Amino acid sequence: MRRLLLALPFALLPLAVAHAHDEHDHDHDHGTLGAHEHGVAKLNAVLDGNTLELELDSPAMNVVGFEHAAASDADKAKVAAARQQLEQPLKLFGLAQAAGCAVDSQELESPLFGDAAHADDDDDGDAHEHAHGHQHADVHAHYQFTCATPGKLTQLDLGPLFQTFPQTQKVNVQLIGPNGQKGVETTPGKAVVVF
C-alpha cells in the first residue's frame, strides 16, 4: 500500500505539471510554484481494497495560525490543541459510518511538534529562514484506515477539516480509488470528493 501511495505523485504528474504552469502564469514575482501557500493544503487519498490512506500536507499557518517556534504559553497551547485535533482523523475527515473505517496508524510531523533542540539544529530551516526573512513550517499527517465495508465509502467530506482549521481555504486533493484517479480542488463551500 505504501508503494501505491508513493506512486501517486507520478501517476498525477501531468496534472501537477499543468497546475504548475498555471501557477507560474499567476505567480511571477515569488519564484515558486505554490509549494508553500498559506490557506492552501494538499491531500493525497488512496483507497485500495479495504485500506484507505490519507496524507495531508499543510502550511502550519493553516493549522495553528503561525509558523514560528512556539515560545509563549498561548502559542504552545495552540500547537498542543492542533496536534490533538490532528490525532483524531475520524473527526477531521467525513467518512461514511457504514464503511466501518477504523484508524490503523497515524504519523504527525512538523517542526512545531518537535523538541526545540532539533528545530534549532535544522540547517536547511535556518538557511531557508535567512534567505526569505522568515521560516516556513509545514504540518504533515499520514493516516491509514481499514474499512470493513469499503464499497460504502463513496465520498470523502473535508467539511470537518475546513471547520476545524478555518484558515485553510483550499485543499488540493489527489485521489486514487476504485473508479480511477483524479485531482480535485476543494473549498469550504465545495468540500466533498467522490471516490
Short mmCIF file of C-alpha atoms in Angstrom, two decimals:
data_model
loop_
_atom_site.label_atom_id
_atom_site.label_comp_id
_atom_site.label_asym_id
_atom_site.label_seq_id
_atom_site.Cartn_x
_atom_site.Cartn_y
_atom_site.Cartn_z
CA MET A 1 0.00 0.00 0.00
CA ARG A 2 2.85 2.37 0.83
CA ARG A 3 4.21 1.69 -2.66
CA LEU A 4 0.85 2.69 -4.15
CA LEU A 5 0.76 5.93 -2.16
CA LEU A 6 4.31 6.75 -3.21
CA ALA A 7 3.35 6.14 -6.86
CA LEU A 8 0.51 8.67 -6.62
CA PRO A 9 2.63 11.75 -7.42
CA PHE A 10 3.99 10.07 -10.55
CA ALA A 11 0.54 8.96 -11.70
CA LEU A 12 -0.74 12.51 -11.38
CA LEU A 13 2.38 14.20 -12.77
CA PRO A 14 0.60 15.53 -15.88
CA LEU A 15 -1.95 17.24 -13.61
CA ALA A 16 0.82 18.68 -11.44
CA VAL A 17 2.72 19.99 -14.46
CA ALA A 18 -0.41 21.65 -15.82
CA HIS A 19 -1.17 23.15 -12.40
CA ALA A 20 2.42 24.35 -12.01
CA HIS A 21 2.23 26.00 -15.42
CA ASP A 22 -0.98 27.80 -14.37
CA GLU A 23 0.58 28.83 -11.05
CA HIS A 24 3.65 30.11 -12.86
CA ASP A 25 1.48 32.30 -15.07
CA HIS A 26 -0.04 33.91 -11.96
CA ASP A 27 2.98 33.90 -9.67
CA HIS A 28 5.94 35.53 -11.46
CA ASP A 29 7.15 37.58 -8.50
CA HIS A 30 7.58 34.81 -5.94
CA GLY A 31 9.74 32.41 -7.96
CA THR A 32 7.91 29.40 -6.51
CA LEU A 33 5.10 27.35 -7.91
CA GLY A 34 2.81 27.43 -4.88
CA ALA A 35 4.87 24.90 -2.91
CA HIS A 36 4.03 26.67 0.37
CA GLU A 37 0.95 28.82 0.05
CA HIS A 38 -0.92 29.97 3.15
CA GLY A 39 -4.56 28.93 3.09
CA VAL A 40 -3.84 26.02 0.74
CA ALA A 41 -3.22 22.39 1.74
CA LYS A 42 -2.65 19.19 -0.21
CA LEU A 43 -4.27 15.81 0.42
CA ASN A 44 -3.36 12.51 -1.21
CA ALA A 45 -6.09 9.89 -0.81
CA VAL A 46 -5.77 6.25 -1.87
CA LEU A 47 -8.48 3.64 -1.46
CA ASP A 48 -7.12 0.19 -2.27
CA GLY A 49 -9.30 -2.75 -1.27
CA ASN A 50 -10.25 -2.21 2.34
CA THR A 51 -7.31 0.14 3.05
CA LEU A 52 -7.68 3.91 2.91
CA GLU A 53 -4.60 6.12 3.19
CA LEU A 54 -4.74 9.87 3.61
CA GLU A 55 -1.69 12.10 3.53
CA LEU A 56 -2.22 15.77 4.45
CA ASP A 57 0.43 18.42 3.82
CA SER A 58 -0.35 21.93 5.03
CA PRO A 59 1.48 25.11 5.98
CA ALA A 60 1.45 25.39 9.78
CA MET A 61 -0.22 28.79 9.34
CA ASN A 62 -3.40 26.97 8.25
CA VAL A 63 -3.37 24.72 11.32
CA VAL A 64 -2.09 26.84 14.23
CA GLY A 65 -2.12 30.38 12.85
CA PHE A 66 1.66 30.88 12.83
CA GLU A 67 4.86 29.19 11.67
CA HIS A 68 7.46 30.26 14.23
CA ALA A 69 8.61 28.07 17.08
CA ALA A 70 6.07 28.25 19.89
CA ALA A 71 7.67 30.27 22.68
CA SER A 72 4.73 31.75 24.58
CA ASP A 73 2.29 29.68 26.62
CA ALA A 74 -0.50 30.77 24.28
CA ASP A 75 1.40 29.55 21.20
CA LYS A 76 2.31 26.27 22.91
CA ALA A 77 -1.36 25.76 23.77
CA LYS A 78 -2.35 26.36 20.12
CA VAL A 79 0.21 23.80 18.93
CA ALA A 80 -0.95 21.25 21.51
CA ALA A 81 -4.61 21.80 20.58
CA ALA A 82 -3.88 21.47 16.86
CA ARG A 83 -1.92 18.28 17.41
CA GLN A 84 -4.75 16.83 19.48
CA GLN A 85 -7.21 17.63 16.68
CA LEU A 86 -4.91 16.07 14.07
CA GLU A 87 -4.71 12.93 16.21
CA GLN A 88 -8.47 12.40 15.64
CA PRO A 89 -8.72 11.84 11.88
CA LEU A 90 -12.22 10.36 12.07
CA LYS A 91 -13.39 13.79 13.27
CA LEU A 92 -11.44 15.66 10.55
CA PHE A 93 -12.43 13.60 7.52
CA GLY A 94 -16.08 12.78 6.93
CA LEU A 95 -16.14 9.06 6.14
CA ALA A 96 -19.41 7.16 5.78
CA GLN A 97 -20.10 5.31 9.04
CA ALA A 98 -21.48 2.40 7.01
CA ALA A 99 -17.96 1.83 5.62
CA GLY A 100 -16.77 0.93 9.12
CA CYS A 101 -13.36 2.63 8.82
CA ALA A 102 -11.01 2.41 11.80
CA VAL A 103 -7.61 4.08 12.21
CA ASP A 104 -4.74 1.59 11.87
CA SER A 105 -1.86 4.04 12.13
CA GLN A 106 -1.04 7.71 12.00
CA GLU A 107 2.09 9.82 11.84
CA LEU A 108 2.30 13.56 12.50
CA GLU A 109 5.36 15.63 11.64
CA SER A 110 6.11 19.32 11.97
CA PRO A 111 8.98 21.43 13.28
CA LEU A 112 6.38 22.86 15.68
CA PHE A 113 5.77 19.40 17.22
CA GLY A 114 9.47 18.57 17.73
CA ASP A 115 11.76 19.49 20.56
CA ALA A 116 13.48 22.90 20.43
CA ALA A 117 16.98 21.43 20.07
CA HIS A 118 16.00 19.51 16.91
CA ALA A 119 14.36 22.56 15.38
CA ASP A 120 17.44 24.70 16.10
CA ASP A 121 19.78 22.12 14.56
CA ASP A 122 17.88 22.07 11.26
CA ASP A 123 20.41 23.68 8.90
CA ASP A 124 18.00 23.67 5.96
CA GLY A 125 15.39 25.50 8.01
CA ASP A 126 17.91 28.12 9.13
CA ALA A 127 19.14 28.66 5.58
CA HIS A 128 15.55 28.94 4.37
CA GLU A 129 14.78 31.40 7.16
CA HIS A 130 17.75 33.62 6.34
CA ALA A 131 17.10 33.50 2.60
CA HIS A 132 13.46 34.57 2.90
CA GLY A 133 13.49 36.57 6.14
CA HIS A 134 11.09 34.18 7.85
CA GLN A 135 10.71 30.45 8.32
CA HIS A 136 8.07 28.34 6.63
CA ALA A 137 6.85 25.42 8.71
CA ASP A 138 4.59 22.68 7.40
CA VAL A 139 2.44 20.05 9.05
CA HIS A 140 2.49 16.55 7.55
CA ALA A 141 -0.06 13.97 8.64
CA HIS A 142 -0.32 10.41 7.34
CA TYR A 143 -3.27 8.21 8.26
CA GLN A 144 -4.04 4.60 7.40
CA PHE A 145 -7.52 3.18 7.91
CA THR A 146 -9.02 -0.27 7.48
CA CYS A 147 -12.61 -0.14 6.24
CA ALA A 148 -14.84 -3.16 6.94
CA THR A 149 -17.16 -2.33 4.02
CA PRO A 150 -15.12 -0.22 1.59
CA GLY A 151 -17.89 -0.32 -1.02
CA LYS A 152 -19.88 2.02 1.25
CA LEU A 153 -17.07 4.58 1.13
CA THR A 154 -18.25 6.58 -1.87
CA GLN A 155 -17.05 10.03 -0.82
CA LEU A 156 -14.68 11.92 1.43
CA ASP A 157 -16.08 15.02 3.15
CA LEU A 158 -13.45 17.63 4.06
CA GLY A 159 -16.05 19.93 5.67
CA PRO A 160 -14.94 18.99 9.21
CA LEU A 161 -11.30 19.74 8.29
CA PHE A 162 -12.24 23.20 7.00
CA GLN A 163 -14.32 23.84 10.16
CA THR A 164 -11.54 22.68 12.49
CA PHE A 165 -8.84 24.72 10.72
CA PRO A 166 -10.70 27.76 9.31
CA GLN A 167 -7.52 29.38 7.95
CA THR A 168 -7.48 26.57 5.38
CA GLN A 169 -9.29 27.99 2.36
CA LYS A 170 -8.50 25.31 -0.24
CA VAL A 171 -7.35 21.69 -0.26
CA ASN A 172 -5.97 20.25 -3.48
CA VAL A 173 -6.88 16.56 -3.44
CA GLN A 174 -5.16 13.87 -5.49
CA LEU A 175 -7.25 10.72 -5.34
CA ILE A 176 -6.83 7.14 -6.43
CA GLY A 177 -9.86 4.94 -5.88
CA PRO A 178 -11.93 2.16 -7.41
CA ASN A 179 -13.05 4.49 -10.22
CA GLY A 180 -9.54 5.62 -11.18
CA GLN A 181 -7.54 8.70 -10.36
CA LYS A 182 -8.39 12.38 -10.31
CA GLY A 183 -7.36 15.73 -8.97
CA VAL A 184 -9.99 17.88 -7.24
CA GLU A 185 -9.83 21.34 -5.68
CA THR A 186 -11.98 21.59 -2.56
CA THR A 187 -13.12 24.66 -0.63
CA PRO A 188 -15.32 25.13 2.46
CA GLY A 189 -18.32 25.52 0.14
CA LYS A 190 -17.37 22.53 -2.03
CA ALA A 191 -15.80 20.11 0.41
CA VAL A 192 -16.96 16.69 -0.80
CA VAL A 193 -14.79 14.47 -3.02
CA VAL A 194 -16.40 11.46 -4.71
CA PHE A 195 -14.31 8.29 -5.00
#
